[in-house]
Coordinates of C-alpha atoms in Angstrom, one line a residue:
M1 CA 156.2 53.5 -23.7
K2 CA 159.9 52.6 -22.2
R3 CA 159.2 48.9 -21.2
P4 CA 158.1 47.6 -24.5
L5 CA 160.8 49.6 -26.3
L6 CA 163.4 48.2 -23.7
F7 CA 162.2 44.6 -24.2
G8 CA 162.4 45.0 -28.1
I9 CA 165.9 46.1 -27.8
L10 CA 166.8 43.3 -25.5
V11 CA 165.3 40.6 -27.6
L12 CA 167.2 42.1 -30.8
L13 CA 170.4 42.1 -28.8
L14 CA 169.6 38.5 -27.8
L15 CA 169.1 37.3 -31.2
T16 CA 172.3 39.1 -32.4
F17 CA 174.4 37.4 -29.7
R18 CA 172.7 34.0 -30.7
A19 CA 173.6 34.7 -34.3
S20 CA 177.1 35.9 -33.7
G21 CA 177.8 32.6 -32.0
Q22 CA 177.1 30.8 -35.2
I23 CA 179.2 33.2 -37.3
D24 CA 182.9 32.7 -37.9
S25 CA 184.5 35.6 -36.0
T26 CA 186.9 36.3 -38.9
L27 CA 183.9 37.8 -40.8
L28 CA 183.4 40.7 -38.2
R29 CA 185.2 43.6 -39.3
R30 CA 185.2 47.3 -38.7
A31 CA 183.2 49.4 -41.4
P32 CA 185.9 51.4 -43.1
K33 CA 185.8 55.2 -43.1
D34 CA 186.5 57.8 -45.8
T35 CA 189.6 59.6 -44.5
T36 CA 190.4 61.6 -47.7
K37 CA 187.8 64.2 -47.0
L38 CA 187.5 67.1 -44.6
L39 CA 184.9 66.2 -41.8
L40 CA 182.6 68.7 -40.3
N41 CA 180.5 68.5 -37.1
M42 CA 177.4 67.6 -39.3
D43 CA 179.1 64.3 -40.3
A44 CA 179.5 63.3 -36.7
V45 CA 176.3 61.0 -36.7
Y46 CA 178.1 58.7 -39.3
N47 CA 181.6 59.4 -38.3
R48 CA 181.5 56.6 -35.8
P49 CA 183.1 53.2 -35.5
F50 CA 180.8 50.6 -36.8
L51 CA 181.2 46.8 -36.7
S52 CA 179.8 44.7 -39.9
V53 CA 179.3 41.0 -40.4
G54 CA 180.6 39.8 -43.7
K55 CA 178.5 41.2 -46.5
L56 CA 175.4 42.0 -44.6
P57 CA 174.3 45.6 -45.2
V58 CA 173.7 46.4 -41.5
A59 CA 176.4 47.6 -39.2
V60 CA 176.3 48.0 -35.4
G61 CA 178.2 50.1 -32.7
G62 CA 177.8 52.3 -29.6
Y63 CA 179.4 53.9 -26.7
V64 CA 179.2 53.6 -22.8
E65 CA 180.0 56.3 -20.1
A66 CA 180.3 55.8 -16.4
N67 CA 181.9 57.8 -13.5
W68 CA 182.5 58.5 -10.0
Q69 CA 182.3 61.8 -8.5
H70 CA 182.3 63.7 -5.0
L71 CA 181.2 67.1 -5.1
G72 CA 180.1 69.6 -2.6
T73 CA 177.9 72.7 -2.7
D74 CA 178.7 75.4 0.1
G75 CA 180.5 72.6 2.3
V76 CA 177.6 70.4 2.0
S77 CA 178.3 67.0 0.0
E78 CA 176.1 63.9 -0.8
G79 CA 179.6 62.0 -0.7
H80 CA 180.6 59.3 -3.2
Q81 CA 178.4 58.8 -6.2
F82 CA 178.8 56.2 -9.0
Q83 CA 176.9 56.8 -12.1
M84 CA 176.2 55.0 -15.2
R85 CA 175.6 58.0 -17.2
R86 CA 174.6 56.4 -20.7
L87 CA 174.8 53.5 -22.9
T88 CA 174.1 54.2 -26.5
L89 CA 173.4 51.8 -29.5
F90 CA 173.9 52.7 -33.2
I91 CA 172.5 50.5 -36.0
A92 CA 173.4 51.7 -39.7
S93 CA 172.3 50.1 -42.9
S94 CA 173.1 50.7 -46.6
I95 CA 169.4 50.2 -48.1
Y96 CA 170.4 50.7 -51.6
R97 CA 173.2 52.5 -53.4
R98 CA 172.9 56.4 -52.2
I99 CA 170.2 55.4 -49.7
K100 CA 171.1 54.8 -46.0
F101 CA 169.5 54.5 -42.7
L102 CA 171.2 55.2 -39.2
S103 CA 169.6 55.0 -35.8
E104 CA 170.8 56.1 -32.2
I105 CA 169.2 54.7 -29.2
E106 CA 170.3 55.9 -25.8
F107 CA 169.7 54.6 -22.2
E108 CA 170.5 57.4 -19.7
D109 CA 171.2 56.8 -15.9
G110 CA 170.6 53.2 -16.3
T111 CA 167.2 52.9 -17.8
K112 CA 165.7 56.0 -16.2
E113 CA 165.5 57.5 -19.5
I114 CA 165.3 55.8 -23.0
N115 CA 165.5 58.0 -26.0
I116 CA 165.6 57.4 -29.9
E117 CA 168.0 60.3 -30.7
F118 CA 168.4 59.7 -34.5
A119 CA 166.5 57.6 -36.7
S120 CA 166.5 58.7 -40.2
V121 CA 166.9 58.0 -43.8
D122 CA 169.2 59.8 -46.1
F123 CA 168.5 60.1 -49.9
E124 CA 171.7 61.1 -51.6
F125 CA 171.0 62.8 -54.9
H126 CA 174.0 65.0 -55.3
P127 CA 176.8 66.3 -53.0
L128 CA 174.9 69.6 -52.8
L129 CA 171.3 68.2 -52.5
N130 CA 170.4 65.4 -50.0
L131 CA 166.8 64.5 -48.4
R132 CA 166.9 63.4 -44.8
G133 CA 163.8 62.4 -42.9
G134 CA 162.6 60.8 -39.6
V135 CA 163.9 61.7 -36.0
I136 CA 166.5 64.4 -36.8
M137 CA 169.0 66.1 -34.5
N138 CA 168.5 69.5 -34.9
P139 CA 171.8 71.3 -35.9
I140 CA 171.8 74.2 -33.4
G141 CA 175.5 74.8 -32.3
A142 CA 178.1 72.0 -32.7
F143 CA 177.4 69.8 -29.5
N144 CA 174.0 68.6 -30.2
Q145 CA 175.2 66.5 -33.3
N146 CA 178.7 66.0 -32.2
H147 CA 177.9 64.7 -28.4
D148 CA 179.4 61.3 -28.3
G149 CA 181.2 60.8 -24.8
P150 CA 184.4 59.4 -26.2
K151 CA 185.1 62.4 -28.2
W152 CA 185.4 64.7 -25.1
E153 CA 187.8 65.0 -22.2
F154 CA 185.1 66.1 -19.8
I155 CA 182.8 64.1 -17.8
D156 CA 180.0 66.4 -17.7
R157 CA 178.5 67.9 -20.9
P158 CA 178.5 71.7 -21.5
I159 CA 175.8 73.5 -19.0
S160 CA 175.2 76.0 -22.0
A161 CA 174.4 73.3 -24.6
T162 CA 172.5 71.0 -22.0
Q163 CA 170.6 73.4 -19.6
M164 CA 170.4 76.7 -21.9
L165 CA 170.0 75.0 -25.3
P166 CA 168.3 71.5 -25.0
A167 CA 170.9 69.2 -26.2
T168 CA 170.6 66.5 -27.0
W169 CA 167.6 67.8 -29.0
S170 CA 165.9 65.8 -31.5
N171 CA 162.4 66.0 -33.3
V172 CA 160.5 64.2 -36.2
G173 CA 160.8 66.2 -39.5
F174 CA 162.4 66.3 -43.1
G175 CA 165.1 68.5 -44.4
L176 CA 167.8 69.1 -47.1
Y177 CA 171.7 69.1 -46.6
G178 CA 174.8 69.3 -48.8
K179 CA 178.5 70.0 -49.0
L180 CA 180.9 71.4 -51.5
Y181 CA 184.7 71.0 -51.7
K182 CA 187.1 73.5 -52.9
K183 CA 190.7 72.7 -52.5
D184 CA 191.6 73.0 -48.8
W185 CA 187.9 74.2 -48.1
V186 CA 184.6 72.8 -47.6
Y187 CA 181.3 74.6 -47.7
A188 CA 178.2 73.0 -46.0
Y189 CA 174.5 73.7 -45.2
E190 CA 171.7 72.1 -43.5
V191 CA 167.9 73.2 -43.2
Y192 CA 165.3 71.2 -41.4
L193 CA 161.4 71.5 -40.6
T194 CA 160.4 69.6 -37.6
N195 CA 158.0 69.5 -34.7
G196 CA 159.1 71.8 -31.9
F197 CA 159.0 73.3 -28.7
D198 CA 155.9 73.6 -26.4
D199 CA 154.8 75.9 -23.3
K200 CA 156.8 73.8 -21.0
I201 CA 159.8 76.2 -21.8
I202 CA 158.1 78.8 -19.6
S203 CA 155.7 76.5 -17.5
N204 CA 158.1 74.0 -15.7
A205 CA 159.3 72.8 -12.4
E206 CA 162.5 75.1 -12.8
N207 CA 160.5 78.3 -12.4
K208 CA 162.4 79.9 -15.1
T209 CA 162.7 80.1 -18.8
F210 CA 164.1 76.7 -19.5
L211 CA 164.2 75.1 -22.9
P212 CA 165.2 71.5 -22.0
A213 CA 161.9 71.0 -20.1
T214 CA 160.2 70.7 -23.5
K215 CA 161.8 67.4 -23.8
L216 CA 159.4 65.8 -21.3
N217 CA 156.8 66.2 -24.1
A218 CA 157.4 62.7 -25.6
D219 CA 154.2 63.4 -27.9
R220 CA 156.5 65.6 -30.1
F221 CA 157.4 62.6 -31.9
E222 CA 153.9 61.8 -33.1
E223 CA 152.3 65.2 -33.2
S224 CA 153.2 69.0 -33.2
F225 CA 152.0 71.0 -30.2
N226 CA 150.6 73.9 -32.1
G227 CA 150.9 72.7 -36.0
E228 CA 153.7 75.4 -36.5
P229 CA 157.0 73.9 -37.8
L230 CA 160.3 74.5 -36.0
I231 CA 162.9 75.8 -38.5
T232 CA 166.5 74.9 -38.0
A233 CA 169.4 75.9 -40.4
K234 CA 173.0 76.0 -40.2
V235 CA 176.0 76.9 -42.7
A236 CA 179.4 75.8 -41.9
L237 CA 183.0 76.2 -43.7
R238 CA 186.1 74.5 -42.9
N239 CA 189.7 75.1 -44.0
K240 CA 192.2 72.3 -43.7
R241 CA 194.7 74.7 -41.9
I242 CA 192.4 77.0 -40.0
G243 CA 189.5 74.9 -38.7
E244 CA 185.5 75.0 -38.9
L245 CA 183.3 77.8 -38.3
G246 CA 179.6 77.2 -38.0
L247 CA 176.7 79.7 -37.9
S248 CA 173.0 78.3 -36.8
Y249 CA 169.6 79.3 -36.2
M250 CA 166.7 77.5 -34.6
G251 CA 163.3 79.2 -34.3
G252 CA 159.5 78.6 -34.1
V253 CA 156.2 79.2 -32.2
Y254 CA 156.2 77.5 -29.0
N255 CA 152.7 78.3 -27.6
K256 CA 149.3 77.0 -28.1
F257 CA 147.7 80.1 -29.8
Q258 CA 144.5 78.5 -31.0
E259 CA 142.0 75.9 -29.9
D260 CA 139.3 74.4 -32.3
G261 CA 139.9 77.3 -34.6
L262 CA 139.4 79.9 -31.8
I263 CA 142.3 82.1 -31.3
I264 CA 143.3 82.2 -27.5
D265 CA 146.8 83.8 -27.7
K266 CA 149.1 85.6 -30.2
K267 CA 152.0 83.5 -31.6
R268 CA 154.7 83.4 -29.2
R269 CA 158.3 82.8 -30.7
V270 CA 161.4 81.2 -29.3
D271 CA 164.4 81.9 -31.4
T272 CA 168.0 80.8 -30.9
W273 CA 171.4 81.5 -32.7
A274 CA 174.7 79.8 -32.3
V275 CA 178.2 80.1 -33.5
D276 CA 180.7 77.5 -33.2
F277 CA 184.5 77.2 -33.8
T278 CA 186.8 74.2 -33.9
S279 CA 190.5 74.2 -34.7
T280 CA 193.8 72.7 -34.1
V281 CA 197.0 74.7 -33.6
P282 CA 199.6 72.9 -35.9
V283 CA 202.8 73.8 -34.0
T284 CA 201.7 72.5 -30.7
N285 CA 198.7 70.3 -31.9
T286 CA 196.5 72.2 -29.2
Y287 CA 192.7 71.4 -29.9
I288 CA 190.5 74.2 -29.3
R289 CA 186.5 73.9 -29.3
A290 CA 184.2 76.7 -28.6
E291 CA 180.5 77.6 -28.6
W292 CA 178.3 80.4 -28.0
A293 CA 174.6 81.0 -28.2
F294 CA 171.8 83.4 -27.7
V295 CA 168.2 82.7 -27.0
H296 CA 165.1 85.0 -27.2
V297 CA 161.8 84.0 -25.7
D298 CA 158.5 85.9 -26.2
V299 CA 157.4 85.5 -22.5
P300 CA 153.5 86.6 -21.8
D301 CA 153.5 89.8 -19.5
S302 CA 151.6 87.8 -17.0
Y303 CA 154.9 85.9 -16.0
S304 CA 157.1 87.6 -13.4
Q305 CA 160.4 88.9 -14.4
Q306 CA 162.3 85.5 -13.2
Y307 CA 161.3 84.2 -16.5
G308 CA 164.0 85.5 -18.8
K309 CA 163.2 86.8 -22.3
R310 CA 167.0 86.6 -23.3
Q311 CA 169.8 84.2 -22.5
V312 CA 173.2 83.8 -23.6
G313 CA 176.1 81.4 -22.8
G314 CA 178.6 79.2 -24.1
Y315 CA 181.9 77.2 -23.4
M316 CA 185.5 76.8 -24.5
D317 CA 187.5 73.7 -24.3
V318 CA 191.3 73.6 -24.7
V319 CA 192.9 70.2 -25.1
Q320 CA 196.9 70.0 -25.1
P321 CA 198.5 66.5 -25.7
I322 CA 201.5 66.2 -23.3
R323 CA 202.5 62.7 -24.0
K324 CA 202.1 60.3 -26.7
G325 CA 203.6 56.7 -27.3
S326 CA 203.6 53.4 -25.5
L327 CA 202.1 53.4 -22.0
L328 CA 201.1 50.5 -19.9
G329 CA 201.3 48.3 -23.1
F330 CA 199.2 50.7 -25.2
E331 CA 201.5 51.5 -28.1
R332 CA 199.5 54.7 -29.5
S333 CA 198.0 56.1 -26.2
V334 CA 197.9 59.9 -25.6
V335 CA 197.9 61.9 -22.4
N336 CA 196.0 65.2 -22.6
A337 CA 195.8 68.3 -20.3
A338 CA 192.4 69.8 -20.5
L339 CA 190.5 73.0 -19.4
R340 CA 187.0 74.0 -20.1
I341 CA 185.6 77.3 -19.2
E342 CA 182.0 78.0 -19.3
Y343 CA 179.4 80.7 -18.8
V344 CA 175.5 81.0 -19.0
D345 CA 173.2 84.0 -18.0
W346 CA 169.7 82.6 -17.8
N347 CA 168.2 86.0 -17.4
K348 CA 169.9 88.8 -19.3
G349 CA 168.2 92.0 -18.6
T350 CA 167.2 94.7 -15.8
F351 CA 164.4 94.9 -13.5
M352 CA 161.7 97.3 -14.6
E353 CA 161.4 98.5 -11.1
T354 CA 164.9 99.5 -10.3
G355 CA 166.9 99.3 -13.4
G356 CA 169.3 97.0 -11.7
N357 CA 170.9 94.0 -13.5
I358 CA 169.0 90.6 -13.2
R359 CA 171.6 88.1 -12.3
E360 CA 171.0 84.3 -12.5
D361 CA 174.3 83.5 -14.1
F362 CA 176.5 80.5 -14.0
F363 CA 180.5 80.4 -14.3
S364 CA 182.5 77.2 -14.2
I365 CA 186.1 76.2 -14.7
V366 CA 187.2 72.6 -15.1
P367 CA 190.6 71.5 -15.4
G368 CA 191.4 68.0 -16.2
I369 CA 193.8 65.2 -17.4
S370 CA 192.9 62.5 -19.6
W371 CA 194.4 59.3 -21.1
R372 CA 193.5 57.8 -24.4
P373 CA 194.9 54.4 -24.5
T374 CA 193.3 54.1 -27.9
S375 CA 191.5 56.8 -30.0
Q376 CA 188.1 55.2 -29.3
T377 CA 188.5 55.2 -25.3
V378 CA 189.0 58.0 -22.9
I379 CA 189.9 57.7 -19.1
R380 CA 189.4 61.1 -17.6
L381 CA 189.8 62.9 -14.2
N382 CA 188.2 66.5 -13.7
Y383 CA 188.1 68.9 -11.0
R384 CA 184.9 71.2 -11.3
Y385 CA 184.5 74.4 -9.7
N386 CA 181.2 76.3 -10.2
W387 CA 179.7 79.8 -9.2
Q388 CA 176.0 80.0 -9.4
V389 CA 174.4 83.6 -8.7
D390 CA 170.6 83.7 -8.2
I391 CA 168.4 86.3 -9.6
L392 CA 168.8 89.0 -7.1
G393 CA 172.6 88.8 -7.1
N394 CA 173.2 87.4 -3.6
P395 CA 176.6 85.9 -2.9
A396 CA 177.2 83.1 -5.2
S397 CA 176.7 79.1 -4.3
K398 CA 180.0 77.4 -5.1
T399 CA 180.0 73.8 -6.0
A400 CA 183.4 72.2 -6.2
G401 CA 184.9 68.5 -6.4
F402 CA 186.5 65.6 -8.4
Q403 CA 185.1 63.4 -11.1
F404 CA 186.7 60.3 -12.5
G405 CA 185.4 58.0 -15.3
F406 CA 185.7 56.6 -18.7
S407 CA 183.8 56.7 -22.0
S408 CA 184.4 54.2 -24.8
Y409 CA 183.2 53.2 -28.2
F410 CA 182.7 49.5 -28.5

């Protein structure tokens, strides 16, 4: 599946380049953004820089991420590593007045993974009632929808969002969304029915409850594993001075409970809840972004206690501008100091035999410094320090090292 998709995209790009060579470059322009309204995390999919040609209804864009790192775990290192983390392409089109389309295609680790992360048509009936259908990014937490590399001061994505929750997490389905503006406030909602998880969340190579394992099931874009829809819903509000608060839920049946009409197991659910908060302190212009999530999985009794029924985790980023102005010829550049703190407990509970705490938790602190020569490009230097404790609570495995890289829209 990957090679035909890659071939098709390359042909499309070649045709685009050939066409652009015959077009007056003065016709190329950035698609304008509406800066008069308060934006939410749910708006991130369209809040991107796009390039359009003349009066054509199609706009394109994307971003790229690459980095170097030197990390070691308990004194053992793989040395210098260079990574091409991702190349992402956006294509948007105004099909008709109040009907629009957007797609996001991502190449990870070169072409090791090729994913359609978003490909949906939006029908805008009323600010409070809009229909979206296609490949949808389920709005659990904030990161899953607002994940573009150039928006972040850190090279690694949050562990709680990508290894406890399955970001980036997309499925085929339909849903409704809307927003209401009231002076300095905006209120919003989203609710979707999509295909969902499968039993890989407990039957996987990680030998633990691991929601991201379900992304290996590419068939979820053409059929449901068990015929039961995954429900994802989010409400959010934002105040112009305070910031944005979001509450979200995602849940559904993950197991195959019947086969050819024969009941083979009870319906087993996976349910997740998340709260996210984003704010900027007016006096110091300090940017704060945080997310905390809870996972509950109905694990069969036949599985050992290393498969957690409850998981909890989250992260907080603090970004402080320390210098603004001209630097190396870039007149509007910004230098930021940044700090991320993150925590995940993959197995929250106690052993049945002893009553002792089941560990398997992760803690990380990541200080960093970033330079933004423009708002759409970031060069970043991070120092990562992790503590990882196994299920029995043995002395923590420690990972530390430096990372340097960049991310930029184009």
